[in-house]
Amino acid sequence: MGTREESIALEFIGYFRDNWPDDLDAPLRLVSDDCYYQSIVPTTDPIRGKAAIKAKWERIRAAYGDQRHDMKGVASSDTLVFTERTDWSHTNGKWVSIPLVAVFEIGPQGKIVAWREYLDGGNVARQIGMAVEDLEQSLRSEPA
């Protein structure tokens, strides 16, 4: 089992447990320089690198403000760590629950080299009163 790998993934998620961290660079210390990140598989395009991940977090934080994570479970196999959790995002004056599974790949240097999140975008769209297509487009959109 990947006990060391689990501790890295859980430390990373821990930065977001109660809200956005004051310092977005702190969790990025656990991420490789060229980390692969896909926030909603298969809806969003993957991005690479700490700068791109931080920019995406900044856009999400600006759009949704408060958030938190409730861990449900964790399992691992060698370098892969699977986490089940419910994320909560505050938008339009209410909390939206986002059940998801995240998969982390931990490299030999003890850094997260890939991170993929699997969730139902339709569930999120219904809770915020948005058409699924509009939600998907907003998540695909990158700043010009």
PDB file of C-alpha atoms in Angstrom:
ATOM      1  CA  MET A   1       0.000   0.000   0.000  1.00  0.00           C
ATOM      2  CA  GLY A   2       1.027   3.617  -0.478  1.00  0.00           C
ATOM      3  CA  THR A   3       0.969   4.903   3.097  1.00  0.00           C
ATOM      4  CA  ARG A   4       3.500   7.643   2.282  1.00  0.00           C
ATOM      5  CA  GLU A   5       1.531   8.519  -0.845  1.00  0.00           C
ATOM      6  CA  GLU A   6      -1.739   8.666   1.111  1.00  0.00           C
ATOM      7  CA  SER A   7      -0.215  11.081   3.621  1.00  0.00           C
ATOM      8  CA  ILE A   8       0.905  13.389   0.785  1.00  0.00           C
ATOM      9  CA  ALA A   9      -2.551  13.426  -0.849  1.00  0.00           C
ATOM     10  CA  LEU A  10      -4.304  13.949   2.495  1.00  0.00           C
ATOM     11  CA  GLU A  11      -1.947  16.766   3.473  1.00  0.00           C
ATOM     12  CA  PHE A  12      -2.692  18.422   0.121  1.00  0.00           C
ATOM     13  CA  ILE A  13      -6.478  18.119   0.548  1.00  0.00           C
ATOM     14  CA  GLY A  14      -6.126  19.300   4.138  1.00  0.00           C
ATOM     15  CA  TYR A  15      -5.168  22.766   2.954  1.00  0.00           C
ATOM     16  CA  PHE A  16      -8.727  23.134   1.604  1.00  0.00           C
ATOM     17  CA  ARG A  17     -10.616  21.419   4.438  1.00  0.00           C
ATOM     18  CA  ASP A  18     -12.292  24.483   5.954  1.00  0.00           C
ATOM     19  CA  ASN A  19     -11.877  27.112   3.240  1.00  0.00           C
ATOM     20  CA  TRP A  20      -9.414  28.357   0.676  1.00  0.00           C
ATOM     21  CA  PRO A  21      -5.902  28.572   2.123  1.00  0.00           C
ATOM     22  CA  ASP A  22      -4.649  32.124   2.672  1.00  0.00           C
ATOM     23  CA  ASP A  23      -1.503  31.157   0.786  1.00  0.00           C
ATOM     24  CA  LEU A  24      -2.273  29.226  -2.423  1.00  0.00           C
ATOM     25  CA  ASP A  25       1.427  28.485  -2.816  1.00  0.00           C
ATOM     26  CA  ALA A  26       1.440  26.361   0.360  1.00  0.00           C
ATOM     27  CA  PRO A  27      -0.431  23.359  -1.127  1.00  0.00           C
ATOM     28  CA  LEU A  28       1.498  23.776  -4.375  1.00  0.00           C
ATOM     29  CA  ARG A  29       4.681  22.798  -2.512  1.00  0.00           C
ATOM     30  CA  LEU A  30       3.316  19.228  -2.655  1.00  0.00           C
ATOM     31  CA  VAL A  31       2.875  19.370  -6.451  1.00  0.00           C
ATOM     32  CA  SER A  32       5.512  18.718  -9.126  1.00  0.00           C
ATOM     33  CA  ASP A  33       6.457  21.637 -11.372  1.00  0.00           C
ATOM     34  CA  ASP A  34       4.774  19.990 -14.380  1.00  0.00           C
ATOM     35  CA  CYS A  35       1.803  18.449 -12.535  1.00  0.00           C
ATOM     36  CA  TYR A  36      -1.115  17.301 -14.714  1.00  0.00           C
ATOM     37  CA  TYR A  37      -4.512  18.458 -13.391  1.00  0.00           C
ATOM     38  CA  GLN A  38      -7.984  17.793 -14.739  1.00  0.00           C
ATOM     39  CA  SER A  39     -10.652  19.308 -12.500  1.00  0.00           C
ATOM     40  CA  ILE A  40     -13.622  17.440 -13.977  1.00  0.00           C
ATOM     41  CA  VAL A  41     -12.947  14.321 -16.043  1.00  0.00           C
ATOM     42  CA  PRO A  42     -13.936  14.336 -18.932  1.00  0.00           C
ATOM     43  CA  THR A  43     -15.634  17.757 -18.997  1.00  0.00           C
ATOM     44  CA  THR A  44     -12.669  20.072 -18.568  1.00  0.00           C
ATOM     45  CA  ASP A  45      -9.416  20.105 -20.443  1.00  0.00           C
ATOM     46  CA  PRO A  46      -6.342  19.098 -18.458  1.00  0.00           C
ATOM     47  CA  ILE A  47      -3.801  21.729 -17.528  1.00  0.00           C
ATOM     48  CA  ARG A  48      -0.140  21.402 -16.566  1.00  0.00           C
ATOM     49  CA  GLY A  49       2.096  23.143 -14.115  1.00  0.00           C
ATOM     50  CA  LYS A  50       1.906  24.990 -10.833  1.00  0.00           C
ATOM     51  CA  ALA A  51       1.228  28.386 -12.421  1.00  0.00           C
ATOM     52  CA  ALA A  52      -1.745  27.060 -14.405  1.00  0.00           C
ATOM     53  CA  ILE A  53      -3.158  25.271 -11.352  1.00  0.00           C
ATOM     54  CA  LYS A  54      -2.819  28.381  -9.187  1.00  0.00           C
ATOM     55  CA  ALA A  55      -4.491  30.527 -11.872  1.00  0.00           C
ATOM     56  CA  LYS A  56      -7.404  28.069 -12.059  1.00  0.00           C
ATOM     57  CA  TRP A  57      -7.785  28.113  -8.253  1.00  0.00           C
ATOM     58  CA  GLU A  58      -7.802  31.915  -8.293  1.00  0.00           C
ATOM     59  CA  ARG A  59     -10.617  31.943 -10.888  1.00  0.00           C
ATOM     60  CA  ILE A  60     -12.641  29.378  -8.918  1.00  0.00           C
ATOM     61  CA  ARG A  61     -12.101  31.208  -5.631  1.00  0.00           C
ATOM     62  CA  ALA A  62     -13.251  34.482  -7.237  1.00  0.00           C
ATOM     63  CA  ALA A  63     -16.390  32.806  -8.616  1.00  0.00           C
ATOM     64  CA  TYR A  64     -17.407  30.713  -5.607  1.00  0.00           C
ATOM     65  CA  GLY A  65     -15.802  32.286  -2.551  1.00  0.00           C
ATOM     66  CA  ASP A  66     -16.161  29.981   0.411  1.00  0.00           C
ATOM     67  CA  GLN A  67     -15.607  26.258   0.092  1.00  0.00           C
ATOM     68  CA  ARG A  68     -14.749  23.253   2.209  1.00  0.00           C
ATOM     69  CA  HIS A  69     -14.067  19.532   1.873  1.00  0.00           C
ATOM     70  CA  ASP A  70     -15.442  16.610   3.862  1.00  0.00           C
ATOM     71  CA  MET A  71     -13.307  13.482   3.471  1.00  0.00           C
ATOM     72  CA  LYS A  72     -15.174  10.174   3.214  1.00  0.00           C
ATOM     73  CA  GLY A  73     -12.418   7.681   2.485  1.00  0.00           C
ATOM     74  CA  VAL A  74      -9.001   6.987   1.043  1.00  0.00           C
ATOM     75  CA  ALA A  75      -7.391   3.983  -0.620  1.00  0.00           C
ATOM     76  CA  SER A  76      -4.102   3.493  -2.399  1.00  0.00           C
ATOM     77  CA  SER A  77      -2.100   1.139  -4.510  1.00  0.00           C
ATOM     78  CA  ASP A  78       1.588   1.866  -4.929  1.00  0.00           C
ATOM     79  CA  THR A  79       1.763   5.388  -6.377  1.00  0.00           C
ATOM     80  CA  LEU A  80      -2.005   5.940  -6.845  1.00  0.00           C
ATOM     81  CA  VAL A  81      -4.203   7.441  -4.126  1.00  0.00           C
ATOM     82  CA  PHE A  82      -7.989   7.458  -4.452  1.00  0.00           C
ATOM     83  CA  THR A  83      -9.973   9.825  -2.242  1.00  0.00           C
ATOM     84  CA  GLU A  84     -13.725  10.081  -1.860  1.00  0.00           C
ATOM     85  CA  ARG A  85     -15.032  13.340  -0.485  1.00  0.00           C
ATOM     86  CA  THR A  86     -17.805  15.882  -0.669  1.00  0.00           C
ATOM     87  CA  ASP A  87     -16.750  19.376  -1.632  1.00  0.00           C
ATOM     88  CA  TRP A  88     -18.986  22.260  -0.678  1.00  0.00           C
ATOM     89  CA  SER A  89     -18.938  25.538  -2.621  1.00  0.00           C
ATOM     90  CA  HIS A  90     -20.858  28.641  -1.627  1.00  0.00           C
ATOM     91  CA  THR A  91     -22.531  30.351  -4.573  1.00  0.00           C
ATOM     92  CA  ASN A  92     -25.668  32.409  -5.095  1.00  0.00           C
ATOM     93  CA  GLY A  93     -26.227  32.527  -1.340  1.00  0.00           C
ATOM     94  CA  LYS A  94     -26.301  28.777  -0.779  1.00  0.00           C
ATOM     95  CA  TRP A  95     -24.010  25.797  -0.278  1.00  0.00           C
ATOM     96  CA  VAL A  96     -23.700  23.366  -3.195  1.00  0.00           C
ATOM     97  CA  SER A  97     -22.607  19.795  -2.437  1.00  0.00           C
ATOM     98  CA  ILE A  98     -20.234  18.148  -4.884  1.00  0.00           C
ATOM     99  CA  PRO A  99     -19.596  14.441  -4.229  1.00  0.00           C
ATOM    100  CA  LEU A 100     -16.442  13.366  -6.042  1.00  0.00           C
ATOM    101  CA  VAL A 101     -13.565  10.967  -6.317  1.00  0.00           C
ATOM    102  CA  ALA A 102     -10.073  12.358  -6.831  1.00  0.00           C
ATOM    103  CA  VAL A 103      -7.146  10.295  -8.031  1.00  0.00           C
ATOM    104  CA  PHE A 104      -3.621  11.425  -7.217  1.00  0.00           C
ATOM    105  CA  GLU A 105      -0.429  10.012  -8.714  1.00  0.00           C
ATOM    106  CA  ILE A 106       2.574  10.501  -6.466  1.00  0.00           C
ATOM    107  CA  GLY A 107       6.005  10.541  -8.085  1.00  0.00           C
ATOM    108  CA  PRO A 108       9.239   9.112  -6.693  1.00  0.00           C
ATOM    109  CA  GLN A 109      10.223  12.539  -5.318  1.00  0.00           C
ATOM    110  CA  GLY A 110       7.123  12.578  -3.093  1.00  0.00           C
ATOM    111  CA  LYS A 111       5.273  15.158  -5.198  1.00  0.00           C
ATOM    112  CA  ILE A 112       1.848  14.957  -6.819  1.00  0.00           C
ATOM    113  CA  VAL A 113       2.535  14.476 -10.542  1.00  0.00           C
ATOM    114  CA  ALA A 114      -1.094  14.015 -11.657  1.00  0.00           C
ATOM    115  CA  TRP A 115      -4.467  14.834 -10.138  1.00  0.00           C
ATOM    116  CA  ARG A 116      -7.837  13.987 -11.668  1.00  0.00           C
ATOM    117  CA  GLU A 117     -11.290  14.642 -10.214  1.00  0.00           C
ATOM    118  CA  TYR A 118     -14.370  12.663 -11.226  1.00  0.00           C
ATOM    119  CA  LEU A 119     -17.776  14.158 -10.473  1.00  0.00           C
ATOM    120  CA  ASP A 120     -21.255  14.678 -11.913  1.00  0.00           C
ATOM    121  CA  GLY A 121     -21.379  18.131 -13.478  1.00  0.00           C
ATOM    122  CA  GLY A 122     -25.136  17.757 -14.000  1.00  0.00           C
ATOM    123  CA  ASN A 123     -25.603  17.489 -10.240  1.00  0.00           C
ATOM    124  CA  VAL A 124     -23.695  20.728  -9.729  1.00  0.00           C
ATOM    125  CA  ALA A 125     -25.588  22.511 -12.533  1.00  0.00           C
ATOM    126  CA  ARG A 126     -28.979  21.542 -11.081  1.00  0.00           C
ATOM    127  CA  GLN A 127     -28.031  22.825  -7.632  1.00  0.00           C
ATOM    128  CA  ILE A 128     -26.937  26.229  -8.916  1.00  0.00           C
ATOM    129  CA  GLY A 129     -29.797  26.554 -11.411  1.00  0.00           C
ATOM    130  CA  MET A 130     -27.639  26.484 -14.515  1.00  0.00           C
ATOM    131  CA  ALA A 131     -27.992  24.462 -17.694  1.00  0.00           C
ATOM    132  CA  VAL A 132     -25.422  21.664 -17.869  1.00  0.00           C
ATOM    133  CA  GLU A 133     -24.127  23.011 -21.184  1.00  0.00           C
ATOM    134  CA  ASP A 134     -23.573  26.473 -19.673  1.00  0.00           C
ATOM    135  CA  LEU A 135     -21.747  25.013 -16.675  1.00  0.00           C
ATOM    136  CA  GLU A 136     -19.531  22.916 -18.939  1.00  0.00           C
ATOM    137  CA  GLN A 137     -18.735  25.946 -21.095  1.00  0.00           C
ATOM    138  CA  SER A 138     -17.885  28.073 -18.058  1.00  0.00           C
ATOM    139  CA  LEU A 139     -15.542  25.372 -16.792  1.00  0.00           C
ATOM    140  CA  ARG A 140     -13.832  25.031 -20.163  1.00  0.00           C
ATOM    141  CA  SER A 141     -13.333  28.751 -20.557  1.00  0.00           C
ATOM    142  CA  GLU A 142      -9.855  30.003 -19.867  1.00  0.00           C
ATOM    143  CA  PRO A 143      -9.085  33.707 -19.573  1.00  0.00           C
ATOM    144  CA  ALA A 144      -7.969  35.406 -22.761  1.00  0.00           C
TER     145      ALA A 144
END
